[in-house]
Coordinates of C-alpha atoms in Angstrom, one line a residue:
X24 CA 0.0 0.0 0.0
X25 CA 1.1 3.4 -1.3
X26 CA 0.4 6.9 0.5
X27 CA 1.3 10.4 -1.0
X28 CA 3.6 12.3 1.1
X29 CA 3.7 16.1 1.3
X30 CA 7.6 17.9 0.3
X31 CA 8.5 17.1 3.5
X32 CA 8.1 13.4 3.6
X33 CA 4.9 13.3 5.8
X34 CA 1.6 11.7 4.6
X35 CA -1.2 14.6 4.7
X36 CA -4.1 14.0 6.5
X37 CA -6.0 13.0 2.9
X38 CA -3.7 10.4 2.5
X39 CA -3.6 8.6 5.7
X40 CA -8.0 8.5 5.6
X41 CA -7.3 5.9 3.0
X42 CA -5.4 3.4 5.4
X43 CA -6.9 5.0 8.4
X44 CA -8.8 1.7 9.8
X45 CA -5.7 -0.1 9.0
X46 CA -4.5 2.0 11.6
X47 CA -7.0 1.9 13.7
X48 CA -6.5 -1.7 14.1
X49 CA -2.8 -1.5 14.9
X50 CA -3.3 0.9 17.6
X51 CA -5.8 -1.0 19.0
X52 CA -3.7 -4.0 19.2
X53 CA -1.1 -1.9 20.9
X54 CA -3.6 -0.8 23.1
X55 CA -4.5 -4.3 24.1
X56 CA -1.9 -5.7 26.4
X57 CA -1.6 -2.6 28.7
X58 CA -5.6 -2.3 29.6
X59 CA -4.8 -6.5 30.1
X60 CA -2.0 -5.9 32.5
X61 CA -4.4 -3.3 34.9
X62 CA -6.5 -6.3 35.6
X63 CA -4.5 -9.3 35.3
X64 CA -2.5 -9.4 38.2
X65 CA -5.0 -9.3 40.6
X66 CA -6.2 -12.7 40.1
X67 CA -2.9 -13.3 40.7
X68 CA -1.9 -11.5 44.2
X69 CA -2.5 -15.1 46.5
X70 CA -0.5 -17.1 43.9
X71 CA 2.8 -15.1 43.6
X72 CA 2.4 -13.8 47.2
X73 CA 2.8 -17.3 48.6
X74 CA 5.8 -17.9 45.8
X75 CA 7.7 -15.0 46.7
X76 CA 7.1 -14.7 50.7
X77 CA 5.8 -11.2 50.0
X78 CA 5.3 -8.6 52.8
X79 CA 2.0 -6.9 52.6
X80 CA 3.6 -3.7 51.7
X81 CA 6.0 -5.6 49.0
X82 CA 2.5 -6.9 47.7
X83 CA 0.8 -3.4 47.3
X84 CA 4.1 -2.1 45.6
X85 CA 3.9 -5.0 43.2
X86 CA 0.1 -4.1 42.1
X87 CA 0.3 -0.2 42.2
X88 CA 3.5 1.1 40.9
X89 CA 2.4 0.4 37.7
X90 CA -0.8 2.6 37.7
X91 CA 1.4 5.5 40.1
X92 CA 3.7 5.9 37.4
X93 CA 1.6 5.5 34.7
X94 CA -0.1 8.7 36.3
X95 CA 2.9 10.1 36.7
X96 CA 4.4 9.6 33.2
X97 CA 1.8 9.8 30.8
X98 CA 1.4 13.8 30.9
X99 CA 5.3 14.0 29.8
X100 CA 5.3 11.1 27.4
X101 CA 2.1 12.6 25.6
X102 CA 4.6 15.6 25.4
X103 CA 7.6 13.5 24.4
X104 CA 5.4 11.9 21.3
X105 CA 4.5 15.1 20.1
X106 CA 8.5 16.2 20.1
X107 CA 9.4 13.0 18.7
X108 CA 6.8 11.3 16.7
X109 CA 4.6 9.0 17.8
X110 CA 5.2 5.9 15.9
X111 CA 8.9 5.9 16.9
X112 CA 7.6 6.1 20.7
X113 CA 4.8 3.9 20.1
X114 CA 7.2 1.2 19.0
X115 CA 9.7 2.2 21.8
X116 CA 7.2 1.7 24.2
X117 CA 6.3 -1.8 22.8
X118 CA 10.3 -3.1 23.3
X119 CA 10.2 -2.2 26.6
X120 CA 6.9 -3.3 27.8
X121 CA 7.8 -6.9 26.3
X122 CA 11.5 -6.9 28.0
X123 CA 9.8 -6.1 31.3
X124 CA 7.4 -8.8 30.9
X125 CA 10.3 -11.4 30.9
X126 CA 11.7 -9.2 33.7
X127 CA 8.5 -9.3 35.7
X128 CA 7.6 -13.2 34.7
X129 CA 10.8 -14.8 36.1
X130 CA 11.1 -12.5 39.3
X131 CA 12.9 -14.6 42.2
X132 CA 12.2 -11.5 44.5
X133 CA 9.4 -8.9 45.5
X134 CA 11.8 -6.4 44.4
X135 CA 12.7 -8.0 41.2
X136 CA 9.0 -8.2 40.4
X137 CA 8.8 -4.2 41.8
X138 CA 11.2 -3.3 39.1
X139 CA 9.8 -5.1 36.5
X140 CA 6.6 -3.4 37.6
X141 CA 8.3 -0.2 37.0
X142 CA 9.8 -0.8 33.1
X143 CA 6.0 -2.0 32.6
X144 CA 4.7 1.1 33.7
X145 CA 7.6 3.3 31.4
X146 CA 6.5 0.8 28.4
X147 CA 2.7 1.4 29.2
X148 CA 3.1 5.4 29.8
X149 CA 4.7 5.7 25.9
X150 CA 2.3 3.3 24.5
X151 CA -1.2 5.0 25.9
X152 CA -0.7 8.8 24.5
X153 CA 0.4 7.7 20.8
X154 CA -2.7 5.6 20.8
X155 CA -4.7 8.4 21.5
X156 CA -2.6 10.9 19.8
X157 CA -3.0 8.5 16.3
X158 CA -6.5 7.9 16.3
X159 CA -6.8 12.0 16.7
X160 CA -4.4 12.5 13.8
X161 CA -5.9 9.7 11.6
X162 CA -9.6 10.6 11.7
X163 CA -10.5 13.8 10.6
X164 CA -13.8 13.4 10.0
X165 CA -15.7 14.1 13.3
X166 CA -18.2 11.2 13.0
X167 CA -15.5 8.9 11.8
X168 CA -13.5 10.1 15.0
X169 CA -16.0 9.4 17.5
X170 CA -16.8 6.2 15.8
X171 CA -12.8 5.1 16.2
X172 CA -12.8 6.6 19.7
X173 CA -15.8 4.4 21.1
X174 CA -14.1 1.5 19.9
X175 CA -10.8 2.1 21.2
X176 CA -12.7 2.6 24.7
X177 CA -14.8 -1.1 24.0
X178 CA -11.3 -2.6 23.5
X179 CA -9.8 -1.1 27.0
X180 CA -13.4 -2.1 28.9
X181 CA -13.3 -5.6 27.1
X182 CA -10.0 -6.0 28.0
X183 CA -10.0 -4.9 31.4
X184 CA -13.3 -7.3 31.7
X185 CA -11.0 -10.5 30.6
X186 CA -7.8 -9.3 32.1
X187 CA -9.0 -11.4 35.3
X188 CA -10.7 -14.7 33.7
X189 CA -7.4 -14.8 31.7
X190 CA -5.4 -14.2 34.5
X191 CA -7.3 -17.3 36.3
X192 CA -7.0 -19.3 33.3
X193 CA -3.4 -19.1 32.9
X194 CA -3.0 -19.9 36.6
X195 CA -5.0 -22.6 36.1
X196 CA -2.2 -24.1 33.9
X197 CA 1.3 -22.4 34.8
X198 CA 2.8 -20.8 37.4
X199 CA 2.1 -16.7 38.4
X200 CA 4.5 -15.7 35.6
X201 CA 2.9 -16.5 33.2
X202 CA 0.2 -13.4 33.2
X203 CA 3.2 -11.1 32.4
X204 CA 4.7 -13.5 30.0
X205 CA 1.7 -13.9 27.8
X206 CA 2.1 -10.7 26.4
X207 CA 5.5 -11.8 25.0
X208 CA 4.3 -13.7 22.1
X209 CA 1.2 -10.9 21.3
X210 CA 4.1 -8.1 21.1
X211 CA 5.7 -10.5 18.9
X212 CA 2.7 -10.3 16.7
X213 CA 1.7 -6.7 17.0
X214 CA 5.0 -5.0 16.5
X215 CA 5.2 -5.8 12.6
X216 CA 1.8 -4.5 12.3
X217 CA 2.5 -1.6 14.3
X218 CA 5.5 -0.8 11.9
X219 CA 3.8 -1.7 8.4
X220 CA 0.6 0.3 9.4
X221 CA 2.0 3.5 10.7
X222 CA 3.6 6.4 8.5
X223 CA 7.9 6.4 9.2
X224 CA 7.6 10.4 9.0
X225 CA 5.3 12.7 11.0
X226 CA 5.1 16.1 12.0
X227 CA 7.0 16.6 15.1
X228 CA 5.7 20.0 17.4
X229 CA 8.4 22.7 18.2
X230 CA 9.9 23.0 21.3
X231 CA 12.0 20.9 23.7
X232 CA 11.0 18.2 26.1
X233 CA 11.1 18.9 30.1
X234 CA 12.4 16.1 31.6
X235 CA 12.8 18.0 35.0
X236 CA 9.2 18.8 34.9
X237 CA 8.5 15.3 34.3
X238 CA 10.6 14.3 37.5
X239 CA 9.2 16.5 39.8
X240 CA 5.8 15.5 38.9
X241 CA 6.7 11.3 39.6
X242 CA 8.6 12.2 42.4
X243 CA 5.7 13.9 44.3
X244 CA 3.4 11.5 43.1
X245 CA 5.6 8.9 45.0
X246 CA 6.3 10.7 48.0
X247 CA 3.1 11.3 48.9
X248 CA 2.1 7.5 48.1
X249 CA 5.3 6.0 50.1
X250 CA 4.3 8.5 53.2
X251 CA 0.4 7.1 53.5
X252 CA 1.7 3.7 52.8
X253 CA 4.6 3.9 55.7
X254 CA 2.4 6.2 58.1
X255 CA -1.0 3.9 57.8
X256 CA 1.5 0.7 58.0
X257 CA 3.4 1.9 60.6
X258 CA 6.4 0.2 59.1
X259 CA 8.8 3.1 59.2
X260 CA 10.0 5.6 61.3
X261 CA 8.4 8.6 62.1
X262 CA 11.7 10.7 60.1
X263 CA 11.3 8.7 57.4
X264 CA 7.3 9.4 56.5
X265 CA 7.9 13.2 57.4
X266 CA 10.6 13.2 55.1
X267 CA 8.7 11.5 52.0
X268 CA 5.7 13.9 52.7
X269 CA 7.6 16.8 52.6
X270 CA 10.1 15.8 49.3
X271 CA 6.7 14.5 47.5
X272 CA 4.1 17.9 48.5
X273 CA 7.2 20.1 47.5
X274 CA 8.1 18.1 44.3
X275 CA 4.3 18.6 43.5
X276 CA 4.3 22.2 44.9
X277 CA 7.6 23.3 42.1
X278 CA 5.8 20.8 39.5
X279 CA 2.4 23.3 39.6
X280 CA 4.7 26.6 40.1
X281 CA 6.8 25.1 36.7
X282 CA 3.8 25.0 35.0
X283 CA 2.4 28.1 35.5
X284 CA 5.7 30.2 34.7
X285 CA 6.9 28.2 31.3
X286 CA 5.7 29.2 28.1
X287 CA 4.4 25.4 26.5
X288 CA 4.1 23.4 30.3
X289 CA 3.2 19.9 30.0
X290 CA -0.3 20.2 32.3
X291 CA -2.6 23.6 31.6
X292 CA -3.0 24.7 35.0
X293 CA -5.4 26.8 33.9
X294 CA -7.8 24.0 33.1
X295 CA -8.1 23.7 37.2
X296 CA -9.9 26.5 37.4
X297 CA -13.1 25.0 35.7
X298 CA -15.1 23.5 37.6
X299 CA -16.6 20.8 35.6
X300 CA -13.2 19.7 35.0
X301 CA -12.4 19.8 38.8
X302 CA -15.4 17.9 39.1
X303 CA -14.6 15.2 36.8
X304 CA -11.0 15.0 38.1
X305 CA -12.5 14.3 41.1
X306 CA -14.9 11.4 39.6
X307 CA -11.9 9.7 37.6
X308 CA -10.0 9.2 40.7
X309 CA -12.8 8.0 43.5
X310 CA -14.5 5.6 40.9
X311 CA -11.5 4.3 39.4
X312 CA -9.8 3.5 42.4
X313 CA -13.3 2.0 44.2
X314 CA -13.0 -0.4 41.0
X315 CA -10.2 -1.5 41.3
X316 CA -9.5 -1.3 45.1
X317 CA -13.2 -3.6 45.0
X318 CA -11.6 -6.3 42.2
X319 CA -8.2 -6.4 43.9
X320 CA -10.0 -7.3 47.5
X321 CA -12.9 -9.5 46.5
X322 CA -9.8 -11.3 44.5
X323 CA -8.3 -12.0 48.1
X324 CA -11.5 -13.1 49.7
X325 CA -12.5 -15.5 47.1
X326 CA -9.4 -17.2 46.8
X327 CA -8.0 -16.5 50.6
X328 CA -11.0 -17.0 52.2
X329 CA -13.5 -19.3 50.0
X330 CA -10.7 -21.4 48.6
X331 CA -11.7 -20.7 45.0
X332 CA -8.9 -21.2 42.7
X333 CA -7.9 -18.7 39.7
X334 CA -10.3 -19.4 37.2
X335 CA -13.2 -20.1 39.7
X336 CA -12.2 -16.8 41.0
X337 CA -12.1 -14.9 37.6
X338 CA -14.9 -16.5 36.7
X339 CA -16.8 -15.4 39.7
X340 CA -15.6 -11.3 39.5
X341 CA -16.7 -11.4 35.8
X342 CA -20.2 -9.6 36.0
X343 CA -18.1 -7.0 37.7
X344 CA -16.1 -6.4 34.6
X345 CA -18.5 -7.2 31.7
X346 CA -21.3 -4.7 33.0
X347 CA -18.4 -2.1 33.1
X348 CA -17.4 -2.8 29.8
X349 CA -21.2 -2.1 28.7
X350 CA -21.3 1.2 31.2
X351 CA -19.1 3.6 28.1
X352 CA -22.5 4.1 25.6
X353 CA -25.1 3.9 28.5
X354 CA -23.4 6.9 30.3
X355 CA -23.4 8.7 26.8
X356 CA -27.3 7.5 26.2
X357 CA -28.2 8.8 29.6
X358 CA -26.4 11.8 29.6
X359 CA -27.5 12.9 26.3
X360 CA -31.2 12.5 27.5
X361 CA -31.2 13.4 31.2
X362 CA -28.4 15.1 32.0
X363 CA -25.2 14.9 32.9
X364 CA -26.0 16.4 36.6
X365 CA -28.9 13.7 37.2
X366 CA -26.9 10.2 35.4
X367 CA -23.3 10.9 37.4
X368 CA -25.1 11.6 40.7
X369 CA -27.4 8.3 40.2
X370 CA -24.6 6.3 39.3
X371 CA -22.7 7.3 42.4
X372 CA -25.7 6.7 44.8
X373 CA -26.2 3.1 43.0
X374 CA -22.7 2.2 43.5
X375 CA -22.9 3.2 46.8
X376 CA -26.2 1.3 47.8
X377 CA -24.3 -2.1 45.6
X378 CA -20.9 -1.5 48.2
X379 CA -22.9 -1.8 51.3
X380 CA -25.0 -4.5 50.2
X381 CA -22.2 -6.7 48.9
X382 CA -20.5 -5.6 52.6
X383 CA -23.6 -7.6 54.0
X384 CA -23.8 -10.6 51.7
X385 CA -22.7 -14.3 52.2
X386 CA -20.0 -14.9 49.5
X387 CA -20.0 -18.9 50.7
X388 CA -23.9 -18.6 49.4
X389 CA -23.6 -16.1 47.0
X390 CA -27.1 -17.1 44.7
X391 CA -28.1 -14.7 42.3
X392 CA -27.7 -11.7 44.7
X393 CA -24.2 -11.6 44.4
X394 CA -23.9 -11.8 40.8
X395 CA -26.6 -9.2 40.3
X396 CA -25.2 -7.1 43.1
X397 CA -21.4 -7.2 41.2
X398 CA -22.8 -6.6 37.8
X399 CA -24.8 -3.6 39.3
X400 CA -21.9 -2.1 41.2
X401 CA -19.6 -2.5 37.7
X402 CA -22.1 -0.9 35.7
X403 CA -22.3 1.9 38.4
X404 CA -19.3 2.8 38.9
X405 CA -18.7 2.4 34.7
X406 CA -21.3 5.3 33.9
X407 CA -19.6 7.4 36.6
X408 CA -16.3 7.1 34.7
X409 CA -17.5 8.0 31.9
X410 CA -19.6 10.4 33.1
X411 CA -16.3 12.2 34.5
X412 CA -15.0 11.6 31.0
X413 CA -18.0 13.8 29.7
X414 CA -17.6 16.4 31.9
X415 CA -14.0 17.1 31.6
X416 CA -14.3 17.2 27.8
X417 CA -17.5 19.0 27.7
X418 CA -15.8 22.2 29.6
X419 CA -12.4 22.8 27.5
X420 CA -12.5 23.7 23.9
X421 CA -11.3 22.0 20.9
X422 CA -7.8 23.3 20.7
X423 CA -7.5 22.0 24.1
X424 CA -9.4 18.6 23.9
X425 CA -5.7 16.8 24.3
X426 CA -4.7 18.5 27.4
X427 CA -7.8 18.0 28.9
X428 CA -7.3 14.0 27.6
X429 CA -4.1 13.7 29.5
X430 CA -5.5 15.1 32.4
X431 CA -8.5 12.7 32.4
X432 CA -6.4 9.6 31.7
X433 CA -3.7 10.6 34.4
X434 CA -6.6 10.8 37.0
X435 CA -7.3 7.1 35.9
X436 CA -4.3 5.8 36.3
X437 CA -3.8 7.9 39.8
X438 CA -7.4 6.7 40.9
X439 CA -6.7 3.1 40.4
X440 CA -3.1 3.6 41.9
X441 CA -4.2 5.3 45.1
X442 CA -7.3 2.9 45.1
X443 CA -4.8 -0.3 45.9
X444 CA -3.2 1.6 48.1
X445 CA -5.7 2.7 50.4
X446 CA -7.5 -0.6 49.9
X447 CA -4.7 -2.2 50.5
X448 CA -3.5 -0.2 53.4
X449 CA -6.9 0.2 55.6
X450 CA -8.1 -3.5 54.8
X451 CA -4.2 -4.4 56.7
X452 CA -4.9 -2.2 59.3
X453 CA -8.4 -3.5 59.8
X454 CA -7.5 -7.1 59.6
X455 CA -4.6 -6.6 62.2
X456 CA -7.1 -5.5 64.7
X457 CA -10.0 -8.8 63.7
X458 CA -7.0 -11.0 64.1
X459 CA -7.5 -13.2 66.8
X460 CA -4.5 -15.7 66.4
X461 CA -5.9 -19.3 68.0
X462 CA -3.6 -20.4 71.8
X463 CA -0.1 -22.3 70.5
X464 CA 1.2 -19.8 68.4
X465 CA 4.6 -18.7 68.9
X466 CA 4.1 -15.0 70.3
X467 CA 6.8 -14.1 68.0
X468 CA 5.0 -14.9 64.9
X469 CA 1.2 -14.1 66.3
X470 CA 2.1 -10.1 64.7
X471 CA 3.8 -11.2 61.6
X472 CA 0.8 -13.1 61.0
X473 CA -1.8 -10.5 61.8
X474 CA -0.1 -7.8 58.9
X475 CA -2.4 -9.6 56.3
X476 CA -4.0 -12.9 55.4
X477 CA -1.2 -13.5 53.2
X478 CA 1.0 -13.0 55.7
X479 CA -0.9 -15.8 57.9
X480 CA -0.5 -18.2 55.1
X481 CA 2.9 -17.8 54.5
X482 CA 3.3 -18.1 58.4
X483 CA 0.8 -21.4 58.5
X484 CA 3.4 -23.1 55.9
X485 CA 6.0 -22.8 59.4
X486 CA 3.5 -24.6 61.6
X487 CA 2.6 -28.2 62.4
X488 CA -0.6 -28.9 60.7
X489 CA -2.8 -28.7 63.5
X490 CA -1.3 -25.3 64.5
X491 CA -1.8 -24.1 61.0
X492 CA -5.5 -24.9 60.1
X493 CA -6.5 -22.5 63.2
X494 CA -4.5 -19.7 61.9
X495 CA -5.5 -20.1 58.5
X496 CA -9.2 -20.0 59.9
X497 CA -8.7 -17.3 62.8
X498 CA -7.2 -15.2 59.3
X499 CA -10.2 -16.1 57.1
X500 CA -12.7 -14.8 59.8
X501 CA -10.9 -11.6 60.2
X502 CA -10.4 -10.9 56.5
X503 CA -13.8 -11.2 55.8
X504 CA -14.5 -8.7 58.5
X505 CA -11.9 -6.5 57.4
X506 CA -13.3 -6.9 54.1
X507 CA -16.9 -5.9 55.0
X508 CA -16.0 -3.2 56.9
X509 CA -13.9 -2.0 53.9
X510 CA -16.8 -2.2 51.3
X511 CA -18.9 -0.1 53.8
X512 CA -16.4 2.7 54.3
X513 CA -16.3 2.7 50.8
X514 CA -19.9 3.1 50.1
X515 CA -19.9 5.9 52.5
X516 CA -17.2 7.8 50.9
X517 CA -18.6 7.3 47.5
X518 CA -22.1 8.5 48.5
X519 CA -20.5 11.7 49.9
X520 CA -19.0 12.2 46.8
X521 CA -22.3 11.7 45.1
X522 CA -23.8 14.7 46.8
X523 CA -20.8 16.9 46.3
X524 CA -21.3 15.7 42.5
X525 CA -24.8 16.6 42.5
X526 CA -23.7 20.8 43.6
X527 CA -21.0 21.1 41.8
X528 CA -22.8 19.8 38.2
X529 CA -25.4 22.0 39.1
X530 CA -24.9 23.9 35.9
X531 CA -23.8 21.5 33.7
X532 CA -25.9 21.1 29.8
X533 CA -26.9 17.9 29.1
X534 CA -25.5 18.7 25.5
X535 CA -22.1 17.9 27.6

C-alpha cells in the first residue's frame, strides 16, 4: 500500500484516511496488552504472594506502581510523542513493555517483580498517549472520529473485563508468571503491524521536552504515596514518613509553580480552574480507584477465604467487569437524555447502595444476589467514569481537547493507583485489629501473621498442621470482617462524593 507524502516526507491527512482503519487496528492491538495488565495481576496477588514470601507492603508495591507511574508519566510522554513522533515512541514503548514482561515473569524476588513493575509502567506510559494521539491525527472526520474513539474505549473495557478470567485461566495451567509472559508472544505479533501500518515520518511539534518537569511531577506522586503507605503501615519511622511527605508535596508544589511560569508546560494549570473539570477530576479518581480497590479485594476473599482457585475466582468477579465494559455508551445515552448532573449523581448513589449491600452478603452462598449485586456495582461505577469523561471534555474547547485528555487519563491511572493503596492499606490495618491468632502460636509470629492474610498463610506453611488450620481459619474470619467493613467505608465515601457531584454539576448542559 502506497500513500502520498507532502515535500517534506509526511503523509497529509487525505492520505492517511485511505489506510486510516488499517491504523485503527494496529493501535488497538497496541492498546490491548496494557488495559490487560491493569486487571491481570489481581487474580494473581494469593498465587505469587505465597511464591515469593511477599510482605503486605512488597505486595501493594507490586500491584500499584504500575498505575502510580503511569499517572505520573503519561502527561510528559504525551509531550515527548509530540517532540518526537509518535510511531517511533509507540514502537519504543512496545520493546520495553515486552522486555519487562520477561523481567516481571521470572522475578525470584518482591523487588525483582517491583522493578519489573516499574519498566511495565515506562513501556505502558509511551504506548497510551500515541494511541490516543493517532487515532486524533488519523480521523478527521468528526463522525469517523468518534466512531474510532468508542471502539478504542470497548477494547480497553473488554480487556479490562478479561484481564481477570485470563489471569485465572493461565494460573490454572502455569505458574504466576505467566500473566506477564503472555504478552511476550502478542508483542511478537503486533509489533510488525505496528510498523507496516504506521507512517515512518510525521510532523513533530516545536519545542524541547522537560524532563525536570516530568521528574518533579513522579517524584511527588511517589512521595506522597510512600508517606500514606509507611504512616498507615506503621512500618517506618516517624523521620522517614515526614521526610517523604515533605520531598513528595514540595516536588508537586515546584511541578504546579513550573507549569504556571513556562511558556508550552506539560499540564494547563489553567484548566483547574473549571469547575466541571475539577469535578470530573474528582470522579476519575474515587470511581476508578473504588474499582479497582473492589476487584483487587474480593480477589483476596474469594481465593483466601472461600478457597476458589484462579479461574473459579475470575470466573466469579466477571459480571463485575463485563457490566463495566457495557457502562461507556449507557453513560453517553443517559447523559445525552437526562443530563449529565442527574446520570453521574445516580450512578454514584447506585454504587454506593451495591458497596454496602455486597458488605452484608454471604459470599459462601452467593445465589443470584451476588452476581446481580457485582454486575450492578460494575455498571455503576462504569457510567460514573464515563460520566467524569464527559464532563471534563464537555468544559475545555477544541484546541485543548488533548490537554484535557491527558489530564483525564492521568486521573485514571492515579485513581486506580491510590485505590490499591488505600484498599490495601486500611483492609491491613483492619484485619490486624479482627486477628485473633488461635492459643499455641509462637508469640513471636502471632504479629507477623496479623499484617495480612497472606502473611498468615505464608506463616501457616512454618506450623505443624494442627497449629496451622487455626491460623489459617482465625485469618479467614478476620479478613472477611476486614473486608466488609472495607466495602462499607467505601460506600460511605462514594455517597458523599455523590452529593458533592450533585452541587458542583449543578450547571452543567446535558449537550455535555
Amino acid at each position: 500500500m502506497t500513500v502520498s507524502l507532502d515535500p517534506n516526507g509526511v503523509p497529509s491527512p487525505a492520505q492517511l484516511q485511505k489506510r486510516r482503519w488499517l491504523i485503527l487496528f494496529a493501535v488497538m492491538l497496541a492498546f490491548l496488552p496494557v488495559v490487560l495488565d491493569m486487571t491481570i495481576l489481581h487474580i494473581a496477588v494469593p498465587s505469587l504472594t505465597l511464591a515469593l514470601q511477599a510482605s503486605t507492603t512488597e505486595v501493594l508495591w507490586i500491584i500499584d506502581i504500575y498505575s502510580l507511574l503511569m499517572a505520573g508519566l503519561l502527561v510528559p510522554m504525551g509531550t515527548l510523542a509530540d517532540r518526537i513522533g509518535h510511531r517511533k515512541l509507540l514502537l519504543c514503548g512496545l520493546a520495553i513493555f515486552g522486555m519487562a514482561s520477561i523481567v516481571a515473569a521470572f522475578s525470584v524476588t518482591p523487588e525483582m517483580l517491583i522493578g519489573g513493575r516499574i519498566l511495565l509502567a515506562f513501556g505502558a506510559a509511551m504506548i497510551m498517549p500515541c494511541v490516543l494521539g493517532i487515532i486524533r491525527r488519523t480521523f478527521e472526520d468528526p463522525g469517523e472520529r468518534a466512531m474510532a474513539l468508542g471502539l478504542w474505549g470497548t477494547v480497553g473495557a473488554a480487556g479490562a473485563a478479561v484481564g481477570p478470567l485470563v489471569g485465572g485461566a493461565l494460573l490454572e495451567h502455569f505458574w504466576w508468571g505467566s500473566v506477564f509472559l503472555i504478552n511476550v508472544p502478542v508483542l511478537l505479533l503486533i509489533f510488525p503491524v505496528i510498523a507496516f501500518a504506521l507512517p515512518r515520518k510525521e510532523h513533530h511539534a516545536p519545542g524541547r521536552w522537560q524532563i525536570g518537569q516530568a521528574m518533579l511531577l513522579i517524584v511527588g506522586i511517589i512521595g506522597l504515596v510512600f508517606a500514606a503507605k509507611s504512616g498507615f503501615g506503621g512500618k517506618e519511622p516517624l523521620w522517614v514518613i515526614v521526610l517523604a511527605l515533605a520531598v513528595g508535596a514540595a516536588a508537586l508544589l515546584l511541578f504546579v509553580r513550573s507549569q504556571r511560569a513556562v511558556a508550552e508546560p506539560m499540564l494547563d494549570m489553567s484548566l483547574f480552574s473549571r469547575p466541571a473539570i475539577v469535578t470530573g477530576v474528582g470522579m476519575a479518581i474515587v470511581t476508578a480507584g473504588a474499582l479497582a480497590g473492589v476487584e483487587l479485594t474480593l480477589a483476596q476473599e474469594l481465593q483466601f477465604v472461600l478457597g476458589k482457585s484462579p479461574l473459579d475466582a475470575g470466573l466469579f468477579m466477571l459480571p463485575i467487569m463485563v457490566a463495566a465494559a457495557a457502562g461507556g455508551p449507557v453513560a453517553g445515552f443517559l447523559s445525552n437524555r437526562f443530563g449529565l448532573r442527574a446520570v453521574a449523581t445516580l450512578s454514584l448513589s447506585t454504587a454506593a447502595i451495591s458497596l454496602v449491600a455486597l458488605a452484608q452478603s454471604d459470599f459462601h452462598r452467593p445465589g443470584v444476589l451476588v452476581p446481580v449485586l457485582l454486575a450492578v456495582l460494575g455498571l455503576a461505577l462504569s457510567i460514573g467514569l464515563t460520566a467524569s469523561s464527559i464532563a471534563i471534555m464537555g468544559a475545555v474547547e477544541a484546541e485543548k481537547a488533548a490537554a484535557a485528555g491527558s489530564l483525564e487519563a492521568t486521573g485514571y491511572e492515579l485513581g486506580a493507583g491510590l485505590g490499591i493503596t488505600f484498599f490495601g492499606v486500611a483492609l491491613s490495618a483492619i484485619y490486624a485489629g479482627a486477628m485473633t491468632a488461635p492459643p499455641g502460636i509462637p508469640a513471636e509470629l502471632v504479629e507477623a501473621a496479623s499484617r495480612s492474610i497472606g502473611d498468615t498463610y505464608v506463616l501457616a506453611g512454618k506450623l505443624p498442621d494442627d497449629l496451622a488450620a487455626s491460623l489459617v481459619a482465625a485469618g479467614k474470619d478476620a479478613f472477611s470482617r476486614a473486608h466488609a467493613l472495607l466495602l462499607t467505608a467505601a460506600g460511605a465515601l462514594i455517597a458523599i462524593l455523590s452529593a458533592a457531584v450533585f452541587f458542583a454539576l449543578r450547571n452543567a448542559r446535558a449537550s455535555h
